[in-house]
Coordinates of C-alpha atoms and ligand atoms in Angstrom, one line a residue:
X23 CA 0.0 0.0 0.0
X24 CA 1.2 3.5 -0.8
X25 CA 2.8 5.3 2.2
X26 CA 1.9 9.0 2.3
X27 CA 3.9 10.0 5.4
X28 CA 6.8 8.3 7.2
X29 CA 7.4 9.8 10.7
X30 CA 10.7 9.0 12.5
X31 CA 10.2 9.2 16.3
X32 CA 13.4 9.2 18.4
X33 CA 13.9 7.5 21.8
X34 CA 13.4 10.7 23.7
X35 CA 10.3 11.8 21.7
X36 CA 7.7 9.4 23.2
X37 CA 4.8 11.7 23.4
X38 CA 1.4 11.5 21.6
X39 CA 1.5 15.3 21.6
X40 CA 4.6 15.4 19.4
X41 CA 4.1 17.8 16.5
X42 CA 5.2 15.3 13.9
X43 CA 2.5 12.8 15.1
X44 CA -0.5 15.1 14.6
X45 CA -2.9 14.5 11.8
X46 CA -1.8 10.9 11.0
X47 CA -3.9 8.8 8.7
X48 CA -4.0 5.2 9.9
X49 CA -4.4 3.9 6.3
X50 CA -1.6 5.8 4.6
X51 CA 0.9 6.9 7.2
X52 CA 3.6 5.0 9.2
X53 CA 5.7 5.7 12.2
X54 CA 9.3 4.4 12.4
X55 CA 11.1 3.7 15.7
X56 CA 14.6 2.1 15.7
X57 CA 16.8 0.8 18.4
X58 CA 20.4 1.5 17.2
X59 CA 23.9 0.8 18.5
X60 CA 25.2 4.3 17.6
X61 CA 22.8 6.0 20.1
X62 CA 23.6 3.4 22.8
X63 CA 27.3 3.6 22.5
X64 CA 28.6 6.9 21.1
X65 CA 29.3 7.4 24.9
X66 CA 29.1 4.4 27.2
X67 CA 25.6 5.0 28.5
X68 CA 24.6 3.5 31.9
X69 CA 22.9 0.2 31.2
X70 CA 19.8 1.4 33.2
X71 CA 19.5 4.4 30.8
X72 CA 19.7 2.2 27.7
X73 CA 17.1 -0.1 29.3
X74 CA 14.8 2.9 30.0
X75 CA 15.0 4.2 26.4
X76 CA 14.5 0.8 24.7
X77 CA 11.7 -0.3 27.0
X78 CA 9.9 3.1 26.8
X79 CA 10.2 2.9 23.0
X80 CA 8.7 -0.5 22.8
X81 CA 5.8 0.5 25.1
X82 CA 5.2 3.6 23.0
X83 CA 5.1 1.6 19.8
X84 CA 2.4 -0.6 21.5
X85 CA 0.5 2.5 22.5
X86 CA 0.6 3.8 18.9
X87 CA -0.5 0.5 17.5
X88 CA -3.4 0.5 20.1
X89 CA -4.6 3.7 18.5
X90 CA -4.6 2.1 15.0
X91 CA -1.3 3.7 13.8
X92 CA 0.9 1.6 11.7
X93 CA 4.4 1.3 13.2
X94 CA 7.7 -0.1 11.8
X95 CA 9.8 -1.1 14.8
X96 CA 13.4 -2.1 14.5
X97 CA 14.8 -4.0 17.5
X98 CA 18.5 -3.8 18.4
X99 CA 19.0 -7.5 17.6
X100 CA 17.2 -7.4 14.2
X101 CA 19.7 -8.8 11.7
X102 CA 18.9 -6.1 9.2
X103 CA 19.5 -3.3 11.7
X104 CA 22.0 -0.9 10.1
X105 CA 23.1 0.6 13.5
X106 CA 22.3 4.3 13.1
X107 CA 19.2 6.4 12.9
X108 CA 20.1 8.1 9.6
X109 CA 20.8 4.7 8.0
X110 CA 17.5 3.2 9.3
X111 CA 15.7 6.2 7.9
X112 CA 17.3 5.7 4.5
X113 CA 16.6 2.0 4.5
X114 CA 12.9 2.5 5.4
X115 CA 12.6 5.3 2.9
X116 CA 13.8 3.0 0.1
X117 CA 11.5 0.3 1.3
X118 CA 8.3 2.3 1.7
X119 CA 8.9 5.1 -0.8
X120 CA 6.9 7.6 1.3
X121 CA 5.7 10.9 -0.3
X122 CA 6.8 12.8 2.8
X123 CA 9.2 12.3 5.7
X124 CA 8.5 14.0 9.0
X125 CA 10.7 14.4 12.1
X126 CA 10.5 16.5 15.2
X127 CA 13.7 18.5 15.9
X128 CA 16.3 16.5 17.9
X129 CA 17.8 17.0 21.3
X130 CA 21.3 16.5 20.1
X131 CA 23.1 18.7 17.5
X132 CA 25.2 15.6 16.4
X133 CA 22.1 13.6 15.6
X134 CA 20.2 16.4 14.0
X135 CA 23.1 17.1 11.6
X136 CA 23.3 13.5 10.6
X137 CA 19.6 13.5 9.7
X138 CA 19.7 16.9 8.0
X139 CA 22.6 15.7 5.8
X140 CA 21.4 12.3 4.9
X141 CA 20.2 13.4 1.5
X142 CA 16.5 13.1 2.1
X143 CA 13.9 15.9 2.0
X144 CA 12.5 16.1 5.5
X145 CA 9.6 18.1 7.0
X146 CA 11.0 19.3 10.3
X147 CA 8.7 20.1 13.2
X148 CA 9.5 22.4 16.2
X149 CA 9.5 20.5 19.6
X150 CA 6.3 21.9 21.2
X151 CA 7.1 20.1 24.4
X152 CA 9.0 23.2 25.5
X153 CA 7.6 26.6 26.4
X154 CA 10.2 28.5 24.5
X155 CA 11.1 27.7 20.9
X156 CA 14.6 27.8 19.6
X157 CA 13.7 31.0 17.7
X158 CA 11.9 32.5 20.7
X159 CA 15.0 32.1 22.7
X160 CA 17.2 33.6 20.0
X161 CA 14.9 36.6 19.9
X162 CA 15.0 37.0 23.7
X163 CA 18.9 36.8 23.6
X164 CA 19.3 39.2 20.7
X165 CA 21.2 42.3 21.6
X166 CA 21.8 41.4 25.2
X167 CA 25.3 41.8 26.4
X168 CA 24.8 39.2 29.1
X169 CA 22.3 36.4 29.3
X170 CA 21.0 35.6 32.8
X171 CA 18.6 32.9 33.8
X172 CA 16.7 35.1 36.3
X173 CA 15.6 37.6 33.6
X174 CA 14.7 34.8 31.2
X175 CA 12.7 33.1 34.0
X176 CA 10.6 36.2 34.6
X177 CA 9.7 36.3 31.0
X178 CA 8.6 32.6 31.1
X179 CA 6.5 33.3 34.2
X180 CA 4.8 36.1 32.4
X181 CA 4.3 34.0 29.2
X182 CA 2.9 31.1 31.1
X183 CA 0.9 33.0 33.7
X184 CA 2.3 30.7 36.4
X185 CA 2.3 32.0 40.0
X186 CA 1.1 35.5 39.0
X187 CA -1.3 37.8 40.8
X188 CA -4.2 39.2 38.7
X189 CA -2.2 42.4 38.2
X190 CA 0.7 40.5 36.7
X191 CA 3.0 40.8 39.7
X192 CA 4.6 37.7 41.1
X193 CA 2.8 35.7 43.8
X194 CA 4.3 36.4 47.2
X195 CA 5.8 39.7 46.1
X196 CA 9.1 38.3 44.7
X197 CA 10.0 36.3 41.6
X198 CA 12.5 34.1 43.4
X199 CA 12.6 32.5 46.9
X200 CA 15.9 30.8 46.5
X201 CA 17.3 32.3 49.7
X202 CA 14.8 30.1 51.6
X203 CA 16.0 26.9 49.8
X204 CA 19.4 26.3 51.3
X205 CA 18.8 24.3 54.5
X206 CA 20.8 21.2 55.5
X207 CA 18.7 18.2 56.5
X208 CA 18.0 18.3 60.2
X209 CA 18.4 15.2 62.3
X210 CA 15.2 13.1 62.5
X211 CA 13.7 14.2 59.1
X212 CA 13.2 11.2 56.9
X213 CA 12.7 11.6 53.2
X214 CA 9.8 9.7 51.6
X215 CA 10.4 6.1 50.5
X216 CA 11.0 6.0 46.7
X217 CA 8.2 4.6 44.6
X218 CA 9.1 1.2 43.2
X219 CA 7.7 0.3 39.7
X220 CA 7.8 -3.4 38.9
X221 CA 9.3 -4.2 35.5
X222 CA 6.7 -5.8 33.2
X223 CA 7.4 -8.5 30.5
X224 CA 8.5 -5.9 27.9
X225 CA 11.0 -4.4 30.4
X226 CA 12.3 -7.8 31.5
X227 CA 13.0 -8.7 27.8
X228 CA 14.9 -5.4 27.4
X229 CA 16.8 -5.9 30.6
X230 CA 18.0 -9.3 29.4
X231 CA 19.1 -7.8 26.0
X232 CA 20.9 -4.9 27.7
X233 CA 22.6 -7.3 30.1
X234 CA 24.0 -9.3 27.2
X235 CA 25.0 -6.4 24.9
X236 CA 26.3 -3.8 27.3
X237 CA 28.0 -5.7 30.1
X238 CA 31.1 -3.6 29.4
X239 CA 29.4 -0.3 30.3
X240 CA 29.8 1.0 33.8
X241 CA 26.7 1.0 36.0
X242 CA 24.4 -1.5 37.6
X243 CA 21.4 -3.0 35.7
X244 CA 19.8 -4.8 38.7
X245 CA 17.0 -3.0 40.5
X246 CA 15.5 -1.2 37.5
X247 CA 12.4 0.6 38.9
X248 CA 11.9 3.6 36.5
X249 CA 8.6 4.5 34.7
X250 CA 8.6 3.4 31.1
X251 CA 5.1 4.5 30.1
X252 CA 3.1 7.8 30.5
X253 CA 0.8 6.1 33.0
X254 CA 3.7 4.9 35.2
X255 CA 5.4 8.3 35.0
X256 CA 2.1 9.9 36.2
X257 CA 2.3 7.5 39.3
X258 CA 5.8 8.7 40.0
X259 CA 4.7 12.3 39.7
X260 CA 1.7 11.9 42.0
X261 CA 3.9 10.2 44.5
X262 CA 6.2 13.2 44.5
X263 CA 3.3 15.7 44.7
X264 CA 1.9 13.9 47.7
X265 CA 5.1 13.1 49.6
X266 CA 8.1 15.2 48.3
X267 CA 7.1 18.6 47.0
X268 CA 6.2 20.3 50.3
X269 CA 9.8 19.9 51.5
X270 CA 11.4 20.2 48.1
X271 CA 12.2 23.9 48.6
X272 CA 13.7 23.8 52.1
X273 CA 16.0 20.8 51.4
X274 CA 16.7 21.3 47.7
X275 CA 20.4 21.8 48.3
X276 CA 20.8 19.2 51.1
X277 CA 22.9 16.0 50.8
X278 CA 23.0 13.0 53.2
X279 CA 24.8 9.7 53.4
X280 CA 22.8 6.8 51.9
X281 CA 20.0 9.1 50.7
X282 CA 20.1 9.2 47.0
X283 CA 16.8 11.1 46.4
X284 CA 15.9 13.2 49.5
X285 CA 12.9 15.3 48.5
X286 CA 13.7 15.4 44.8
X287 CA 11.1 14.3 42.2
X288 CA 13.2 11.9 40.0
X289 CA 11.0 12.9 37.1
X290 CA 13.7 14.3 34.8
X291 CA 14.2 11.2 32.7
X292 CA 10.5 10.6 32.2
X293 CA 10.0 14.3 31.3
X294 CA 12.9 14.4 28.9
X295 CA 11.8 11.4 27.0
X296 CA 8.2 12.6 26.6
X297 CA 6.3 10.6 29.3
X298 CA 5.3 13.7 31.2
X299 CA 4.0 17.1 30.0
X300 CA 5.8 20.2 31.2
X301 CA 2.7 22.4 31.3
X302 CA 0.7 19.9 33.3
X303 CA 3.5 19.5 35.8
X304 CA 3.6 23.2 36.4
X305 CA -0.2 23.5 36.7
X306 CA -0.2 20.7 39.2
X307 CA 2.4 22.4 41.3
X308 CA 0.6 25.7 41.2
X309 CA -2.6 24.0 42.2
X310 CA -0.9 22.3 45.2
X311 CA 0.3 25.8 46.3
X312 CA -3.1 27.5 45.8
X313 CA -4.9 24.7 47.7
X314 CA -2.5 25.2 50.6
X315 CA -0.8 21.8 50.3
X316 CA 2.7 23.1 49.7
X317 CA 4.5 26.4 50.6
X318 CA 5.4 29.0 48.1
X319 CA 9.2 28.5 48.3
X320 CA 8.6 24.8 47.3
X321 CA 6.2 25.6 44.4
X322 CA 8.2 28.6 43.1
X323 CA 11.5 26.7 43.4
X324 CA 10.2 23.7 41.5
X325 CA 8.5 25.8 38.7
X326 CA 11.8 27.8 38.4
X327 CA 13.7 24.6 37.7
X328 CA 11.3 23.6 35.0
X329 CA 10.4 26.8 33.1
X330 CA 13.6 28.7 34.2
X331 CA 16.7 26.6 34.2
X332 CA 15.5 23.8 31.9
X333 CA 14.3 26.1 29.2
X334 CA 17.2 28.4 29.6
X335 CA 19.9 25.7 29.1
X336 CA 18.1 24.4 26.1
X337 CA 17.9 27.9 24.6
X338 CA 21.6 28.4 25.1
X339 CA 22.4 25.0 23.6
X340 CA 20.6 25.7 20.3
X341 CA 21.8 29.3 20.2
X342 CA 25.4 28.4 20.5
X343 CA 26.0 25.0 19.1
X344 CA 28.3 23.6 17.6
X345 CA 30.9 26.1 19.0
X346 CA 29.6 25.8 22.5
X347 CA 30.9 22.2 22.8
X348 CA 34.4 23.5 22.2
X349 CA 34.5 26.0 25.1
X350 CA 37.5 25.6 27.4
X351 CA 38.5 29.0 28.7
X352 CA 40.7 27.6 31.4
X353 CA 42.6 25.5 28.9
X354 CA 42.0 22.3 30.9
X355 CA 43.6 19.1 29.6
X356 CA 43.5 16.7 32.6
X357 CA 42.0 13.2 32.1
X358 CA 39.0 12.1 34.0
X359 CA 40.2 10.2 37.1
X360 CA 39.3 6.5 37.0
X361 CA 37.3 6.8 40.2
X362 CA 34.5 8.6 38.4
X363 CA 33.7 5.2 36.8
X364 CA 34.3 3.0 39.9
X365 CA 33.5 5.2 42.9
X366 CA 36.7 4.0 44.5
X367 CA 37.9 7.0 46.4
X368 CA 38.4 7.9 50.1
X369 CA 36.5 11.1 49.6
X370 CA 33.1 10.2 51.2
X371 CA 31.1 12.9 49.4
X372 CA 32.4 11.7 46.0
X373 CA 32.0 8.0 46.9
X374 CA 28.3 8.7 47.8
X375 CA 27.6 10.7 44.7
X376 CA 29.4 8.4 42.3
X377 CA 28.2 5.2 44.1
X378 CA 24.5 6.1 43.7
X379 CA 25.1 7.2 40.2
X380 CA 26.5 3.8 39.3
X381 CA 23.6 2.2 41.2
X382 CA 20.7 4.3 40.1
X383 CA 21.9 6.4 37.1
X384 CA 20.8 9.3 39.3
X385 CA 22.2 12.0 41.4
X386 CA 20.4 15.2 42.4
X387 CA 21.3 18.6 41.3
X388 CA 23.5 19.7 44.2
X389 CA 25.6 16.5 44.0
X390 CA 26.2 17.0 40.3
X391 CA 27.0 20.7 40.8
X392 CA 28.8 20.9 44.1
X393 CA 30.4 17.4 44.5
X394 CA 31.3 15.7 41.2
X395 CA 31.1 18.9 39.2
X396 CA 33.0 21.0 41.7
X397 CA 35.8 18.4 41.9
X398 CA 36.2 18.4 38.1
X399 CA 36.3 22.2 38.0
X400 CA 38.9 22.4 40.8
X401 CA 41.0 19.6 39.4
X402 CA 41.0 21.1 35.9
X403 CA 39.5 18.1 34.0
X404 CA 39.2 18.5 30.3
X405 CA 35.6 19.7 29.5
X406 CA 35.0 17.1 26.9
X407 CA 35.9 14.3 29.3
X408 CA 33.7 15.4 32.1
X409 CA 30.8 16.3 29.7
X410 CA 31.0 12.8 28.2
X411 CA 30.9 11.3 31.7
X412 CA 27.7 13.2 32.6
X413 CA 26.1 12.3 29.3
X414 CA 26.8 8.6 29.8
X415 CA 26.0 8.0 33.5
X416 CA 22.7 9.8 34.1
X417 CA 19.3 8.4 33.1
X418 CA 18.1 11.9 32.2
X419 CA 21.1 13.0 30.2
X420 CA 20.6 14.3 26.6
X421 CA 23.0 16.7 25.0
X422 CA 20.7 19.8 25.0
X423 CA 20.5 19.7 28.8
X424 CA 23.7 17.9 29.9
X425 CA 26.1 20.1 27.9
X426 CA 25.2 23.6 29.1
X427 CA 24.8 22.3 32.7
X428 CA 28.2 20.7 32.7
X429 CA 30.3 22.8 30.3
X430 CA 28.7 26.1 31.3
X431 CA 27.3 25.9 34.8
X432 CA 29.9 23.5 36.3
X433 CA 33.1 24.0 34.3
X434 CA 32.6 27.7 33.5
X435 CA 34.3 26.6 30.2
X436 CA 32.1 29.0 28.2
X437 CA 33.7 32.0 30.0
X438 CA 30.6 32.9 31.9
X439 CA 28.1 33.0 29.1
X440 CA 25.5 30.8 31.0
X441 CA 26.3 31.8 34.6
X442 CA 28.0 34.7 36.1
X443 CA 30.6 32.9 38.3
X444 CA 32.1 29.4 38.6
X445 CA 30.4 27.4 41.4
X446 CA 33.8 26.6 43.0
X447 CA 33.7 25.7 46.7
X448 CA 36.0 24.2 49.3
X449 CA 35.1 21.3 51.6
X450 CA 33.4 23.8 54.0
X451 CA 30.4 24.0 51.6
X452 CA 29.9 20.2 51.6
X453 CA 30.3 20.1 55.3
X454 CA 27.6 22.8 55.7
X455 CA 25.1 21.1 53.4
X456 CA 25.6 17.4 54.3
X457 CA 26.7 14.9 56.9
X458 CA 29.3 13.4 54.5
X459 CA 32.4 14.8 56.3
X460 CA 31.5 13.0 59.5
X461 CA 32.0 9.6 57.8
X462 CA 35.0 10.6 55.7
X463 CA 38.6 9.5 56.2
X464 CA 39.7 13.0 55.3
X465 CA 39.4 15.9 57.7
X466 CA 37.5 18.9 56.3
X467 CA 39.1 21.2 58.9
X468 CA 42.5 20.6 57.4
X469 CA 43.8 21.9 54.1
X470 CA 47.3 20.4 53.6
X471 CA 48.8 17.0 54.4
X472 CA 47.7 13.4 54.0
X473 CA 44.6 13.7 56.1
X474 CA 43.4 17.0 54.7
X475 CA 40.2 17.2 52.6
X476 CA 41.4 17.4 49.0
X477 CA 38.7 19.9 48.1
X478 CA 40.4 22.6 50.3
X479 CA 43.8 22.9 48.7
X480 CA 42.3 22.3 45.2
X481 CA 39.9 25.2 45.8
X482 CA 42.7 27.6 46.6
X483 CA 44.9 26.2 43.9
X484 CA 42.1 26.8 41.4
X485 CA 41.7 30.4 42.5
X486 CA 45.4 31.0 42.4
X487 CA 46.0 29.5 38.9
X488 CA 43.1 31.4 37.4
X489 CA 43.5 34.6 39.3
X490 CA 44.0 36.7 36.1
X491 CA 40.7 35.6 34.6
X492 CA 38.6 35.5 37.8
X493 CA 39.9 38.2 40.1
X494 CA 37.8 41.0 38.6
X495 CA 34.6 39.0 38.8
X496 CA 32.5 41.0 41.4
X497 CA 31.0 37.8 42.8
X498 CA 34.5 36.5 43.6
X499 CA 35.8 39.7 45.1
X500 CA 35.5 38.6 48.7
X501 CA 37.2 35.3 48.0
X502 CA 40.2 37.1 46.4
X503 CA 40.4 39.5 49.2
X504 CA 40.6 36.6 51.6
X505 CA 43.4 35.1 49.5
X506 CA 45.3 38.4 49.5
X507 CA 45.1 38.6 53.3
X508 CA 46.5 35.1 53.7
X509 CA 50.2 35.0 54.7
X510 CA 52.7 33.9 52.1
X511 CA 53.7 30.7 53.9
X512 CA 50.1 29.4 54.0
X513 CA 49.5 30.4 50.4
X514 CA 52.6 28.6 49.3
X515 CA 51.7 25.5 51.3
X516 CA 48.2 25.4 49.7
X517 CA 49.7 25.8 46.3
X518 CA 52.2 23.0 46.9
X519 CA 49.7 20.6 48.3
X520 CA 47.3 21.4 45.4
X521 CA 50.2 20.6 43.0
X522 CA 50.9 17.4 44.8
X523 CA 47.2 16.3 44.6
X524 CA 47.0 17.1 40.9
X525 CA 50.3 15.2 40.3
X526 CA 48.7 12.2 42.0
X527 CA 45.7 12.4 39.7
X528 CA 48.0 12.7 36.7
X529 CA 49.8 9.5 37.9
X530 CA 46.5 7.7 37.8
X531 CA 46.3 7.4 41.6
X532 CA 43.0 7.8 43.4
X533 CA 42.4 10.3 46.2
Ligands
LIG616 P1 14.3 17.8 40.9 O1 15.4 18.3 41.8 O2 13.1 17.2 41.4 O3 14.0 19.1 39.9 C1 12.8 19.1 39.2 C2 13.1 19.2 37.7 O4 13.6 20.4 37.4 C3 14.0 18.2 37.1 O5 13.4 16.9 36.9 C4 14.5 18.8 35.8 O6 13.6 18.6 34.8 C5 14.4 20.3 36.2 N1 15.7 20.8 36.4 C6 16.3 21.1 37.6 N2 17.5 21.7 37.5 C7 17.7 21.8 36.2 C8 18.8 22.2 35.4 N3 19.9 22.8 35.9 N4 18.7 22.1 34.0 C9 17.6 21.5 33.5 N5 16.6 21.0 34.2 C10 16.6 21.2 35.5 N6 19.2 17.5 34.0 C11 18.7 16.7 33.1 O7 17.5 16.6 32.9 N7 19.5 16.1 32.2 C12 20.9 16.2 32.3 O8 21.6 15.6 31.5 C13 21.4 17.0 33.4 N8 22.7 17.1 33.5 C14 23.2 17.9 34.5 C15 24.6 18.0 34.7 C16 25.1 18.8 35.7 C17 26.6 18.9 35.8 C18 24.3 19.5 36.5 C19 24.8 20.4 37.6 C20 22.9 19.4 36.4 C21 22.3 18.6 35.4 N9 21.0 18.5 35.2 C22 20.5 17.7 34.2 C23 20.0 19.2 36.1 C24 19.5 18.5 37.3 O9 20.7 18.1 38.1 C25 18.6 17.3 37.1 O10 17.6 17.8 36.2 C26 18.0 16.8 38.3 O11 19.0 16.4 39.2 C27 17.1 15.6 38.0 O12 16.6 15.0 39.2 P2 15.1 15.3 39.6 O13 14.1 14.9 38.5 O14 14.9 14.6 40.9 O15 15.0 16.8 39.8
LIG617 C1 19.7 7.7 24.3 C2 19.2 6.8 23.2 C3 19.5 5.4 23.2 C4 20.4 4.8 24.2 N1 19.1 4.6 22.2 C5 18.3 5.1 21.3 C6 17.8 4.3 20.2 O1 18.1 3.1 20.1 N2 17.0 4.9 19.3 C7 16.6 6.2 19.3 O2 15.8 6.6 18.5 N3 17.1 6.9 20.3 C8 17.9 6.5 21.3 N4 18.4 7.3 22.2 C9 17.9 8.7 22.2 C10 18.8 9.5 21.3 O3 20.1 9.4 21.6 C11 18.3 11.0 21.4 O4 17.1 11.1 20.5 C12 19.3 12.0 20.9 O5 20.4 11.9 21.8 C13 18.7 13.4 21.0 O6 18.4 13.8 22.3
LIG618 FE1 34.2 15.4 51.0 FE2 36.2 16.7 52.1 FE3 34.0 16.2 53.5 FE4 35.6 14.2 52.8 S1 36.1 15.9 54.2 S2 33.3 14.3 52.7 S3 36.3 14.8 50.9 S4 34.2 17.5 51.7

């Protein structure tokens, strides 16, 4: 039968609302989904992440078929599988000879380029899952000397109408309640138990396949409990609304031994692959606040992450790629230490963050920013090496969101385009926000010597080696004044110990 339209749907586009899936004719149109090695192995993705994508793709194909839509589905172990999405698109185009090919814009510049240049005429659709389009962001950014998330966020609040008073002013009299969201976890407060979702037969098949094919990738496959359908994702979301959101604001930046999730939602992966709808999430959060179920600092804080940070980093990605990926203003060249892949380090904070990453393909924001990210910044790891690590190990990692967060927010490798200052910190920050230092074999109160917390000397070493670039940054003025007040002997000792730690990393030793 003649094919009118062939629609390629990618593994992170599993939404019935996708622009390219509107107006399908069940007689004449077909949807193509393909499991391919290139997407699973261009970085060594965590096995749980590969399982999530493949299982969610298979469930989505079933959902489409249930609606009468014709689906061509290529499994990873199909002997005809050509291994890449552009090659699969070419193969199916030759086979079906469609009049039109439709695709929704991708979340990765690399992949979009390969599809745009595969020699086929493609109808491209904007990704309407986001509030702000690529062009909309470019328009907002045009002519601005400096981009700042806070100003973009206010525009998004106005555009969406979220948490606004009838006169257009922000609910509660301020746009941002972040200052209330920096509490450490007090003794006796227990985070909610995480929701467990039992793998069904489709997921179990995928887990077996991933176990066979990707046993050489770092990360644990056992204990897979993530949502793989929109219905399961909704259960996870309702669980968070009922048990996590009220405390989300207060403890957003807290960390604790053996507590991988605290009051975080765990929805990022489901949202990024299309199982949840951004606008609905925001409306649910606003309703929870308006009905008195959660305080304003929690509701505003959560909405800011979704319509502020998430949309802002995507805007920057598409505005600045491909050059953005090359950013390296500090000229870092150091290799990623092996312990990022194994968790074998004496630094308890790093062991906790990397350990749960290997176990769950998850770490919450402050662990990514202030522990594993902060260490990479202080240690001068090459941006590409640390970006590839984040892209590989997190369940929710796709280039559009991972790259600006890592290269821009964490590594400051874009020279401050995304954020005004590097989030560098000594061990004192980790001590204030967690109980990690109590169970650590290093002493956070010491800065040099074998028992000293490595974050301390590395912090001062970072500030000293990049003094020229950073000293005039007004947000680092106080820090540089402290450094200037330090006596020469102490400064020298910190520099020397920092050099010693970096030399140990270069020699392939753990810390
Ligand atoms: P919650 O703490 O419950 O937050 C709610 C939601 O807000 C998240 O689900 C997410 O959708 C959104 N959000 C929060 N912060 C950000 C942010 N900075 N950028 C974009 N969205 C945000 N998030 C990803 O989705 N994919 C990534 O690849 C990714 N890489 C990151 C790399 C680094 C170095 C850093 C510092 C942050 C990264 N983030 C990434 C942002 C953030 O850490 C995760 O979104 C969050 O930890 C996911 O867990 P959660 O769903 O429990 O989030
Ligand atoms: C991440 C991923 C993986 C592991 N596998 C597939 C796949 O087999 N087929 C597919 O269509 N998509 C996959 N993806 C998601 C893509 O990598 C994603 O669409 C791009 O990175 C853009 O975000
Ligand atoms: Fe981390 Fe340093 Fe604290 Fe150990 S002492 S947990 S290395 S901050």
